[in-house]
């Protein structure tokens, strides 16, 4: 049985880093896959680190054709919705998601990873994140209310046994910047209608507007997604890192199309107060498949 990368389901971590890389000119995709597969978390009994590695689907297919789901593609084109709304495609070749209980360890591990991959890849995106009031996003609402439990999450997030890529998952990674000033001009009741839930206890509104965020991302229509979203940024420039995992890419892409208004002609009301800056899909292979790509040099502890 294939084993997923453990950090996907490691809840309760207080510091996160998302490092996206592009292969350097002249480097083969399989060389980058090998170099990233060789990375290992630092040896520590305090403030440990989870490391999750993902790859542009086309690059992974080149490096591991025997373990690549055939119908998964990178975020290669912008999603253009109504009212000239755009979700930009900023696909890169690989991602490392580091998470742990201590910011300093994540900071040092991220720097070590960038240095270890320097000959193979350049850093393209570098975002540090942290939880806000336990489970809130920076709109003040609870994030991930419909997330499956950890018992059910593997069935939602992972490609099942018997299929190419078994034990792996498709990751949608987006950085959404909030217009905090505009959002905070709304009353709580107005904010609740934008979200589709009550702010205090996250109960779905009985008269939920169709264009509310909950209505636009209804998992009963698109299928379940396992979310590991996290706030990012500074006091004056901040937002949400959308970190969504699914065993089928179509669940993720259909959700984005709905948010952009391509299905109904009306875009998600929340997109009037937050906008995507980045967008990428990555295939996150099983631990067995990652180990199989390590070359003769062996693993490299960060």
PDB file of C-alpha atoms in Angstrom:
ATOM      1  CA  UNK A   1       0.000   0.000   0.000  1.00  0.00           C
ATOM      2  CA  UNK A   2       1.313   3.468  -0.912  1.00  0.00           C
ATOM      3  CA  UNK A   3       2.063   5.917   1.883  1.00  0.00           C
ATOM      4  CA  UNK A   4       1.279   9.645   1.520  1.00  0.00           C
ATOM      5  CA  UNK A   5       3.796  12.267   2.535  1.00  0.00           C
ATOM      6  CA  UNK A   6       3.132  12.728   6.245  1.00  0.00           C
ATOM      7  CA  UNK A   7       3.170  16.508   6.398  1.00  0.00           C
ATOM      8  CA  UNK A   8      -0.046  16.702   4.365  1.00  0.00           C
ATOM      9  CA  UNK A   9      -2.041  15.594   7.396  1.00  0.00           C
ATOM     10  CA  UNK A  10       0.145  17.076  10.168  1.00  0.00           C
ATOM     11  CA  UNK A  11      -2.308  19.509  11.753  1.00  0.00           C
ATOM     12  CA  UNK A  12      -1.517  21.913  14.586  1.00  0.00           C
ATOM     13  CA  UNK A  13       1.695  23.395  13.202  1.00  0.00           C
ATOM     14  CA  UNK A  14       2.284  27.086  13.872  1.00  0.00           C
ATOM     15  CA  UNK A  15       4.840  28.071  11.218  1.00  0.00           C
ATOM     16  CA  UNK A  16       4.791  27.425   7.484  1.00  0.00           C
ATOM     17  CA  UNK A  17       6.913  28.204   4.439  1.00  0.00           C
ATOM     18  CA  UNK A  18       5.963  27.666   0.792  1.00  0.00           C
ATOM     19  CA  UNK A  19       8.967  27.610  -1.538  1.00  0.00           C
ATOM     20  CA  UNK A  20       8.318  27.391  -5.280  1.00  0.00           C
ATOM     21  CA  UNK A  21      11.217  26.644  -7.621  1.00  0.00           C
ATOM     22  CA  UNK A  22      12.007  26.822 -11.332  1.00  0.00           C
ATOM     23  CA  UNK A  23      14.601  24.511 -12.860  1.00  0.00           C
ATOM     24  CA  UNK A  24      17.684  26.350 -14.055  1.00  0.00           C
ATOM     25  CA  UNK A  25      18.382  26.561 -17.778  1.00  0.00           C
ATOM     26  CA  UNK A  26      19.980  23.376 -19.052  1.00  0.00           C
ATOM     27  CA  UNK A  27      18.776  21.263 -16.117  1.00  0.00           C
ATOM     28  CA  UNK A  28      16.724  18.158 -16.821  1.00  0.00           C
ATOM     29  CA  UNK A  29      13.454  17.816 -14.990  1.00  0.00           C
ATOM     30  CA  UNK A  30      14.435  14.425 -13.623  1.00  0.00           C
ATOM     31  CA  UNK A  31      17.575  15.949 -12.088  1.00  0.00           C
ATOM     32  CA  UNK A  32      15.463  18.446 -10.141  1.00  0.00           C
ATOM     33  CA  UNK A  33      13.104  15.674  -9.047  1.00  0.00           C
ATOM     34  CA  UNK A  34      16.088  13.639  -7.848  1.00  0.00           C
ATOM     35  CA  UNK A  35      17.591  16.578  -5.938  1.00  0.00           C
ATOM     36  CA  UNK A  36      14.326  17.446  -4.179  1.00  0.00           C
ATOM     37  CA  UNK A  37      13.554  13.802  -3.428  1.00  0.00           C
ATOM     38  CA  UNK A  38      16.905  13.555  -1.631  1.00  0.00           C
ATOM     39  CA  UNK A  39      16.041  16.331   0.846  1.00  0.00           C
ATOM     40  CA  UNK A  40      15.240  15.286   4.399  1.00  0.00           C
ATOM     41  CA  UNK A  41      13.964  17.167   7.430  1.00  0.00           C
ATOM     42  CA  UNK A  42      16.616  18.209   9.968  1.00  0.00           C
ATOM     43  CA  UNK A  43      17.385  15.816  12.786  1.00  0.00           C
ATOM     44  CA  UNK A  44      15.850  17.434  15.847  1.00  0.00           C
ATOM     45  CA  UNK A  45      13.741  16.384  18.813  1.00  0.00           C
ATOM     46  CA  UNK A  46      12.453  19.915  19.468  1.00  0.00           C
ATOM     47  CA  UNK A  47      10.646  22.135  16.993  1.00  0.00           C
ATOM     48  CA  UNK A  48      10.650  19.494  14.259  1.00  0.00           C
ATOM     49  CA  UNK A  49       9.820  20.125  10.601  1.00  0.00           C
ATOM     50  CA  UNK A  50       7.426  18.459   8.154  1.00  0.00           C
ATOM     51  CA  UNK A  51       8.537  18.577   4.534  1.00  0.00           C
ATOM     52  CA  UNK A  52       6.117  18.036   1.651  1.00  0.00           C
ATOM     53  CA  UNK A  53       7.483  18.014  -1.912  1.00  0.00           C
ATOM     54  CA  UNK A  54       5.425  18.487  -5.059  1.00  0.00           C
ATOM     55  CA  UNK A  55       6.213  18.799  -8.753  1.00  0.00           C
ATOM     56  CA  UNK A  56       4.719  20.362 -11.852  1.00  0.00           C
ATOM     57  CA  UNK A  57       2.647  17.474 -13.246  1.00  0.00           C
ATOM     58  CA  UNK A  58       4.347  17.535 -16.642  1.00  0.00           C
ATOM     59  CA  UNK A  59       7.797  17.481 -15.026  1.00  0.00           C
ATOM     60  CA  UNK A  60       6.867  14.583 -12.760  1.00  0.00           C
ATOM     61  CA  UNK A  61       5.473  12.679 -15.761  1.00  0.00           C
ATOM     62  CA  UNK A  62       8.818  13.117 -17.511  1.00  0.00           C
ATOM     63  CA  UNK A  63      10.755  11.877 -14.480  1.00  0.00           C
ATOM     64  CA  UNK A  64       8.385   9.112 -13.340  1.00  0.00           C
ATOM     65  CA  UNK A  65       6.108   7.989 -16.193  1.00  0.00           C
ATOM     66  CA  UNK A  66       5.288   4.792 -14.299  1.00  0.00           C
ATOM     67  CA  UNK A  67       3.769   6.750 -11.391  1.00  0.00           C
ATOM     68  CA  UNK A  68       2.184   9.822 -12.987  1.00  0.00           C
ATOM     69  CA  UNK A  69      -1.598  10.247 -13.161  1.00  0.00           C
ATOM     70  CA  UNK A  70      -2.325  10.791 -16.850  1.00  0.00           C
ATOM     71  CA  UNK A  71      -5.012  13.459 -16.568  1.00  0.00           C
ATOM     72  CA  UNK A  72      -3.273  16.014 -14.318  1.00  0.00           C
ATOM     73  CA  UNK A  73      -1.901  19.244 -15.772  1.00  0.00           C
ATOM     74  CA  UNK A  74      -0.169  22.341 -14.491  1.00  0.00           C
ATOM     75  CA  UNK A  75      -1.941  25.666 -13.990  1.00  0.00           C
ATOM     76  CA  UNK A  76      -0.858  26.671 -17.482  1.00  0.00           C
ATOM     77  CA  UNK A  77      -3.517  29.229 -18.417  1.00  0.00           C
ATOM     78  CA  UNK A  78      -5.248  32.030 -16.544  1.00  0.00           C
ATOM     79  CA  UNK A  79      -8.806  31.373 -15.410  1.00  0.00           C
ATOM     80  CA  UNK A  80     -10.688  34.348 -16.880  1.00  0.00           C
ATOM     81  CA  UNK A  81     -14.088  34.948 -15.339  1.00  0.00           C
ATOM     82  CA  UNK A  82     -16.869  37.507 -15.501  1.00  0.00           C
ATOM     83  CA  UNK A  83     -16.283  41.221 -14.865  1.00  0.00           C
ATOM     84  CA  UNK A  84     -12.705  40.849 -16.187  1.00  0.00           C
ATOM     85  CA  UNK A  85     -11.813  38.811 -13.099  1.00  0.00           C
ATOM     86  CA  UNK A  86      -8.638  36.765 -13.568  1.00  0.00           C
ATOM     87  CA  UNK A  87      -7.023  33.979 -11.604  1.00  0.00           C
ATOM     88  CA  UNK A  88      -3.435  34.141 -12.862  1.00  0.00           C
ATOM     89  CA  UNK A  89      -1.451  31.083 -13.879  1.00  0.00           C
ATOM     90  CA  UNK A  90       1.982  31.257 -12.252  1.00  0.00           C
ATOM     91  CA  UNK A  91       3.012  27.624 -12.564  1.00  0.00           C
ATOM     92  CA  UNK A  92       6.484  26.680 -11.340  1.00  0.00           C
ATOM     93  CA  UNK A  93       8.423  23.423 -11.503  1.00  0.00           C
ATOM     94  CA  UNK A  94       8.404  22.324  -7.878  1.00  0.00           C
ATOM     95  CA  UNK A  95       7.199  23.277  -4.421  1.00  0.00           C
ATOM     96  CA  UNK A  96       8.447  22.569  -0.922  1.00  0.00           C
ATOM     97  CA  UNK A  97       5.983  23.107   1.889  1.00  0.00           C
ATOM     98  CA  UNK A  98       7.675  23.244   5.275  1.00  0.00           C
ATOM     99  CA  UNK A  99       5.648  23.248   8.480  1.00  0.00           C
ATOM    100  CA  UNK A 100       6.518  22.978  12.145  1.00  0.00           C
ATOM    101  CA  UNK A 101       6.089  24.366  15.610  1.00  0.00           C
ATOM    102  CA  UNK A 102       8.908  26.932  15.599  1.00  0.00           C
ATOM    103  CA  UNK A 103       9.443  29.837  13.211  1.00  0.00           C
ATOM    104  CA  UNK A 104      13.212  29.865  13.607  1.00  0.00           C
ATOM    105  CA  UNK A 105      13.540  26.200  12.609  1.00  0.00           C
ATOM    106  CA  UNK A 106      11.308  26.732   9.561  1.00  0.00           C
ATOM    107  CA  UNK A 107      13.320  29.830   8.612  1.00  0.00           C
ATOM    108  CA  UNK A 108      16.643  28.003   8.826  1.00  0.00           C
ATOM    109  CA  UNK A 109      15.325  24.895   7.056  1.00  0.00           C
ATOM    110  CA  UNK A 110      13.910  26.988   4.211  1.00  0.00           C
ATOM    111  CA  UNK A 111      17.262  28.712   3.726  1.00  0.00           C
ATOM    112  CA  UNK A 112      19.045  25.359   3.786  1.00  0.00           C
ATOM    113  CA  UNK A 113      16.665  23.936   1.165  1.00  0.00           C
ATOM    114  CA  UNK A 114      17.198  26.893  -1.159  1.00  0.00           C
ATOM    115  CA  UNK A 115      20.971  26.491  -0.776  1.00  0.00           C
ATOM    116  CA  UNK A 116      20.835  22.718  -1.335  1.00  0.00           C
ATOM    117  CA  UNK A 117      18.929  23.166  -4.602  1.00  0.00           C
ATOM    118  CA  UNK A 118      20.895  26.179  -5.837  1.00  0.00           C
ATOM    119  CA  UNK A 119      22.658  24.323  -8.655  1.00  0.00           C
ATOM    120  CA  UNK A 120      19.418  22.781  -9.901  1.00  0.00           C
ATOM    121  CA  UNK A 121      16.753  25.432  -9.358  1.00  0.00           C
ATOM    122  CA  UNK A 122      16.123  29.070  -8.536  1.00  0.00           C
ATOM    123  CA  UNK A 123      13.597  30.209  -5.957  1.00  0.00           C
ATOM    124  CA  UNK A 124      10.557  31.771  -7.659  1.00  0.00           C
ATOM    125  CA  UNK A 125       8.086  32.296  -4.784  1.00  0.00           C
ATOM    126  CA  UNK A 126       8.820  32.440  -1.061  1.00  0.00           C
ATOM    127  CA  UNK A 127       5.931  32.849   1.396  1.00  0.00           C
ATOM    128  CA  UNK A 128       5.892  32.466   5.168  1.00  0.00           C
ATOM    129  CA  UNK A 129       2.597  31.753   6.939  1.00  0.00           C
ATOM    130  CA  UNK A 130       1.165  31.318  10.436  1.00  0.00           C
ATOM    131  CA  UNK A 131      -2.217  30.546  12.048  1.00  0.00           C
ATOM    132  CA  UNK A 132      -4.490  33.380  13.169  1.00  0.00           C
ATOM    133  CA  UNK A 133      -6.495  32.909  16.365  1.00  0.00           C
ATOM    134  CA  UNK A 134      -6.303  29.150  16.075  1.00  0.00           C
ATOM    135  CA  UNK A 135      -8.591  28.516  13.064  1.00  0.00           C
ATOM    136  CA  UNK A 136      -9.610  31.902  11.625  1.00  0.00           C
ATOM    137  CA  UNK A 137      -8.531  33.436   8.361  1.00  0.00           C
ATOM    138  CA  UNK A 138      -7.819  37.153   8.176  1.00  0.00           C
ATOM    139  CA  UNK A 139     -11.454  37.973   7.340  1.00  0.00           C
ATOM    140  CA  UNK A 140     -12.235  36.878  10.906  1.00  0.00           C
ATOM    141  CA  UNK A 141     -14.232  33.797   9.801  1.00  0.00           C
ATOM    142  CA  UNK A 142     -13.438  30.187  10.624  1.00  0.00           C
ATOM    143  CA  UNK A 143     -11.560  28.566   7.743  1.00  0.00           C
ATOM    144  CA  UNK A 144     -12.077  24.946   6.751  1.00  0.00           C
ATOM    145  CA  UNK A 145     -15.466  24.356   8.385  1.00  0.00           C
ATOM    146  CA  UNK A 146     -16.312  21.615   5.856  1.00  0.00           C
ATOM    147  CA  UNK A 147     -12.899  19.968   5.996  1.00  0.00           C
ATOM    148  CA  UNK A 148     -13.062  16.196   6.429  1.00  0.00           C
ATOM    149  CA  UNK A 149     -11.745  14.706   9.647  1.00  0.00           C
ATOM    150  CA  UNK A 150      -8.279  13.173   9.636  1.00  0.00           C
ATOM    151  CA  UNK A 151      -9.933   9.751   9.476  1.00  0.00           C
ATOM    152  CA  UNK A 152     -11.742  10.677   6.267  1.00  0.00           C
ATOM    153  CA  UNK A 153      -9.164  13.060   4.782  1.00  0.00           C
ATOM    154  CA  UNK A 154      -6.984  10.409   3.052  1.00  0.00           C
ATOM    155  CA  UNK A 155      -9.980   9.151   1.074  1.00  0.00           C
ATOM    156  CA  UNK A 156     -10.654  12.737  -0.073  1.00  0.00           C
ATOM    157  CA  UNK A 157      -7.085  13.844  -0.737  1.00  0.00           C
ATOM    158  CA  UNK A 158      -5.295  10.786  -2.104  1.00  0.00           C
ATOM    159  CA  UNK A 159      -5.311   8.934  -5.402  1.00  0.00           C
ATOM    160  CA  UNK A 160      -6.614   5.446  -4.565  1.00  0.00           C
ATOM    161  CA  UNK A 161      -4.688   2.213  -4.873  1.00  0.00           C
ATOM    162  CA  UNK A 162      -4.736   0.641  -8.300  1.00  0.00           C
ATOM    163  CA  UNK A 163      -4.326   3.940 -10.160  1.00  0.00           C
ATOM    164  CA  UNK A 164      -1.190   5.635 -11.424  1.00  0.00           C
ATOM    165  CA  UNK A 165       0.066   7.942  -8.698  1.00  0.00           C
ATOM    166  CA  UNK A 166      -1.561   5.953  -5.890  1.00  0.00           C
ATOM    167  CA  UNK A 167      -0.873   7.477  -2.481  1.00  0.00           C
ATOM    168  CA  UNK A 168      -0.143  10.817  -4.115  1.00  0.00           C
ATOM    169  CA  UNK A 169      -2.350  13.880  -4.315  1.00  0.00           C
ATOM    170  CA  UNK A 170      -2.991  16.955  -6.449  1.00  0.00           C
ATOM    171  CA  UNK A 171      -2.213  20.231  -4.705  1.00  0.00           C
ATOM    172  CA  UNK A 172      -3.724  23.566  -5.703  1.00  0.00           C
ATOM    173  CA  UNK A 173      -1.619  26.404  -4.289  1.00  0.00           C
ATOM    174  CA  UNK A 174      -2.774  30.021  -4.571  1.00  0.00           C
ATOM    175  CA  UNK A 175      -1.877  33.239  -2.787  1.00  0.00           C
ATOM    176  CA  UNK A 176      -4.915  35.500  -2.252  1.00  0.00           C
ATOM    177  CA  UNK A 177      -4.350  39.112  -1.194  1.00  0.00           C
ATOM    178  CA  UNK A 178      -7.077  40.673   0.964  1.00  0.00           C
ATOM    179  CA  UNK A 179      -8.433  44.200   0.623  1.00  0.00           C
ATOM    180  CA  UNK A 180      -8.756  44.590   4.368  1.00  0.00           C
ATOM    181  CA  UNK A 181      -9.848  48.223   4.212  1.00  0.00           C
ATOM    182  CA  UNK A 182     -12.796  47.431   1.927  1.00  0.00           C
ATOM    183  CA  UNK A 183     -13.743  44.312   3.891  1.00  0.00           C
ATOM    184  CA  UNK A 184     -13.793  46.139   7.203  1.00  0.00           C
ATOM    185  CA  UNK A 185     -16.245  48.763   5.908  1.00  0.00           C
ATOM    186  CA  UNK A 186     -18.913  46.019   5.805  1.00  0.00           C
ATOM    187  CA  UNK A 187     -21.149  45.284   8.758  1.00  0.00           C
ATOM    188  CA  UNK A 188     -20.947  41.793  10.257  1.00  0.00           C
ATOM    189  CA  UNK A 189     -24.288  40.970   8.634  1.00  0.00           C
ATOM    190  CA  UNK A 190     -22.954  42.054   5.226  1.00  0.00           C
ATOM    191  CA  UNK A 191     -19.790  40.023   5.737  1.00  0.00           C
ATOM    192  CA  UNK A 192     -21.871  36.982   6.644  1.00  0.00           C
ATOM    193  CA  UNK A 193     -23.844  37.248   3.403  1.00  0.00           C
ATOM    194  CA  UNK A 194     -20.593  37.440   1.424  1.00  0.00           C
ATOM    195  CA  UNK A 195     -19.267  34.313   3.146  1.00  0.00           C
ATOM    196  CA  UNK A 196     -22.582  32.482   3.527  1.00  0.00           C
ATOM    197  CA  UNK A 197     -21.978  31.607   7.178  1.00  0.00           C
ATOM    198  CA  UNK A 198     -22.314  33.273  10.549  1.00  0.00           C
ATOM    199  CA  UNK A 199     -19.112  34.862  11.751  1.00  0.00           C
ATOM    200  CA  UNK A 200     -19.204  33.770  15.366  1.00  0.00           C
ATOM    201  CA  UNK A 201     -19.967  30.059  15.070  1.00  0.00           C
ATOM    202  CA  UNK A 202     -19.712  29.313  11.314  1.00  0.00           C
ATOM    203  CA  UNK A 203     -23.295  28.121  10.853  1.00  0.00           C
ATOM    204  CA  UNK A 204     -24.463  28.165   7.235  1.00  0.00           C
ATOM    205  CA  UNK A 205     -27.114  30.808   6.561  1.00  0.00           C
ATOM    206  CA  UNK A 206     -30.584  29.492   5.802  1.00  0.00           C
ATOM    207  CA  UNK A 207     -31.003  32.185   3.133  1.00  0.00           C
ATOM    208  CA  UNK A 208     -27.436  31.864   1.854  1.00  0.00           C
ATOM    209  CA  UNK A 209     -26.958  33.916  -1.342  1.00  0.00           C
ATOM    210  CA  UNK A 210     -26.077  31.864  -4.414  1.00  0.00           C
ATOM    211  CA  UNK A 211     -22.988  34.026  -5.007  1.00  0.00           C
ATOM    212  CA  UNK A 212     -21.731  33.673  -1.439  1.00  0.00           C
ATOM    213  CA  UNK A 213     -18.352  32.048  -0.967  1.00  0.00           C
ATOM    214  CA  UNK A 214     -19.972  28.951   0.525  1.00  0.00           C
ATOM    215  CA  UNK A 215     -22.403  28.782  -2.385  1.00  0.00           C
ATOM    216  CA  UNK A 216     -19.658  29.192  -4.967  1.00  0.00           C
ATOM    217  CA  UNK A 217     -17.434  26.505  -3.441  1.00  0.00           C
ATOM    218  CA  UNK A 218     -20.123  24.011  -2.421  1.00  0.00           C
ATOM    219  CA  UNK A 219     -18.349  20.668  -2.080  1.00  0.00           C
ATOM    220  CA  UNK A 220     -21.614  18.791  -2.584  1.00  0.00           C
ATOM    221  CA  UNK A 221     -21.400  19.925  -6.220  1.00  0.00           C
ATOM    222  CA  UNK A 222     -17.661  19.667  -6.888  1.00  0.00           C
ATOM    223  CA  UNK A 223     -16.532  16.918  -4.549  1.00  0.00           C
ATOM    224  CA  UNK A 224     -14.599  17.143  -1.316  1.00  0.00           C
ATOM    225  CA  UNK A 225     -11.254  18.903  -0.915  1.00  0.00           C
ATOM    226  CA  UNK A 226      -8.868  18.687   2.031  1.00  0.00           C
ATOM    227  CA  UNK A 227      -7.786  22.243   2.875  1.00  0.00           C
ATOM    228  CA  UNK A 228      -4.679  23.340   4.765  1.00  0.00           C
ATOM    229  CA  UNK A 229      -5.144  27.093   4.228  1.00  0.00           C
ATOM    230  CA  UNK A 230      -3.028  29.523   6.203  1.00  0.00           C
ATOM    231  CA  UNK A 231      -2.792  33.331   6.597  1.00  0.00           C
ATOM    232  CA  UNK A 232       0.324  35.032   5.250  1.00  0.00           C
ATOM    233  CA  UNK A 233       1.865  38.476   5.152  1.00  0.00           C
ATOM    234  CA  UNK A 234       2.386  41.613   7.165  1.00  0.00           C
ATOM    235  CA  UNK A 235       0.097  44.023   8.989  1.00  0.00           C
ATOM    236  CA  UNK A 236      -0.339  46.123   5.836  1.00  0.00           C
ATOM    237  CA  UNK A 237      -0.074  43.440   3.114  1.00  0.00           C
ATOM    238  CA  UNK A 238      -1.667  40.107   3.869  1.00  0.00           C
ATOM    239  CA  UNK A 239      -4.106  37.436   2.812  1.00  0.00           C
ATOM    240  CA  UNK A 240      -4.623  33.695   2.564  1.00  0.00           C
ATOM    241  CA  UNK A 241      -2.535  30.880   1.133  1.00  0.00           C
ATOM    242  CA  UNK A 242      -5.056  28.461  -0.343  1.00  0.00           C
ATOM    243  CA  UNK A 243      -3.625  24.966   0.095  1.00  0.00           C
ATOM    244  CA  UNK A 244      -6.082  22.423  -1.254  1.00  0.00           C
ATOM    245  CA  UNK A 245      -5.564  18.682  -1.818  1.00  0.00           C
ATOM    246  CA  UNK A 246      -7.732  16.318  -3.849  1.00  0.00           C
ATOM    247  CA  UNK A 247      -7.473  12.892  -5.414  1.00  0.00           C
ATOM    248  CA  UNK A 248      -8.963  14.280  -8.651  1.00  0.00           C
ATOM    249  CA  UNK A 249      -7.902  17.549 -10.262  1.00  0.00           C
ATOM    250  CA  UNK A 250     -11.358  18.264 -11.637  1.00  0.00           C
ATOM    251  CA  UNK A 251     -12.719  18.969  -8.138  1.00  0.00           C
ATOM    252  CA  UNK A 252     -10.217  21.794  -7.814  1.00  0.00           C
ATOM    253  CA  UNK A 253     -10.568  23.261 -11.297  1.00  0.00           C
ATOM    254  CA  UNK A 254     -14.382  23.156 -11.181  1.00  0.00           C
ATOM    255  CA  UNK A 255     -14.309  25.069  -7.898  1.00  0.00           C
ATOM    256  CA  UNK A 256     -12.133  27.794  -9.445  1.00  0.00           C
ATOM    257  CA  UNK A 257     -14.398  28.050 -12.484  1.00  0.00           C
ATOM    258  CA  UNK A 258     -17.392  28.469 -10.200  1.00  0.00           C
ATOM    259  CA  UNK A 259     -15.663  31.161  -8.148  1.00  0.00           C
ATOM    260  CA  UNK A 260     -14.840  33.013 -11.371  1.00  0.00           C
ATOM    261  CA  UNK A 261     -18.492  32.914 -12.430  1.00  0.00           C
ATOM    262  CA  UNK A 262     -17.995  30.652 -15.460  1.00  0.00           C
ATOM    263  CA  UNK A 263     -20.793  28.304 -14.415  1.00  0.00           C
ATOM    264  CA  UNK A 264     -23.445  30.770 -13.213  1.00  0.00           C
ATOM    265  CA  UNK A 265     -22.409  34.083 -14.764  1.00  0.00           C
ATOM    266  CA  UNK A 266     -21.945  35.548 -11.271  1.00  0.00           C
ATOM    267  CA  UNK A 267     -18.611  35.340  -9.539  1.00  0.00           C
ATOM    268  CA  UNK A 268     -17.969  34.524  -5.885  1.00  0.00           C
ATOM    269  CA  UNK A 269     -18.832  37.587  -3.784  1.00  0.00           C
ATOM    270  CA  UNK A 270     -15.662  37.142  -1.762  1.00  0.00           C
ATOM    271  CA  UNK A 271     -13.538  37.796  -4.853  1.00  0.00           C
ATOM    272  CA  UNK A 272     -14.564  41.447  -4.613  1.00  0.00           C
ATOM    273  CA  UNK A 273     -12.527  41.695  -1.410  1.00  0.00           C
ATOM    274  CA  UNK A 274      -9.633  39.357  -2.142  1.00  0.00           C
ATOM    275  CA  UNK A 275      -7.765  38.584  -5.350  1.00  0.00           C
ATOM    276  CA  UNK A 276      -5.418  35.794  -6.394  1.00  0.00           C
ATOM    277  CA  UNK A 277      -1.795  36.691  -7.041  1.00  0.00           C
ATOM    278  CA  UNK A 278      -0.550  33.207  -7.909  1.00  0.00           C
ATOM    279  CA  UNK A 279      -1.894  29.863  -9.099  1.00  0.00           C
ATOM    280  CA  UNK A 280      -0.188  26.497  -9.515  1.00  0.00           C
ATOM    281  CA  UNK A 281      -0.991  22.784  -9.477  1.00  0.00           C
ATOM    282  CA  UNK A 282       1.541  20.298  -8.155  1.00  0.00           C
ATOM    283  CA  UNK A 283       1.550  16.527  -7.984  1.00  0.00           C
ATOM    284  CA  UNK A 284       2.656  15.375  -4.538  1.00  0.00           C
ATOM    285  CA  UNK A 285       3.808  11.752  -4.926  1.00  0.00           C
ATOM    286  CA  UNK A 286       3.759   9.020  -2.307  1.00  0.00           C
ATOM    287  CA  UNK A 287       6.748   8.576  -0.010  1.00  0.00           C
ATOM    288  CA  UNK A 288       7.672   5.317  -1.774  1.00  0.00           C
ATOM    289  CA  UNK A 289       7.723   7.056  -5.144  1.00  0.00           C
ATOM    290  CA  UNK A 290       9.817   9.924  -3.768  1.00  0.00           C
ATOM    291  CA  UNK A 291      12.354   7.477  -2.310  1.00  0.00           C
ATOM    292  CA  UNK A 292      12.560   5.675  -5.645  1.00  0.00           C
ATOM    293  CA  UNK A 293      13.845   8.861  -7.329  1.00  0.00           C
ATOM    294  CA  UNK A 294      16.848   9.307  -5.037  1.00  0.00           C
ATOM    295  CA  UNK A 295      20.079   8.887  -6.981  1.00  0.00           C
ATOM    296  CA  UNK A 296      23.422   7.431  -6.002  1.00  0.00           C
ATOM    297  CA  UNK A 297      24.240  10.415  -3.790  1.00  0.00           C
ATOM    298  CA  UNK A 298      21.605   9.390  -1.267  1.00  0.00           C
ATOM    299  CA  UNK A 299      19.557  11.695   0.958  1.00  0.00           C
ATOM    300  CA  UNK A 300      20.572  15.181   2.071  1.00  0.00           C
ATOM    301  CA  UNK A 301      19.558  16.256   5.580  1.00  0.00           C
ATOM    302  CA  UNK A 302      18.808  19.968   5.760  1.00  0.00           C
TER     303      UNK A 302
END
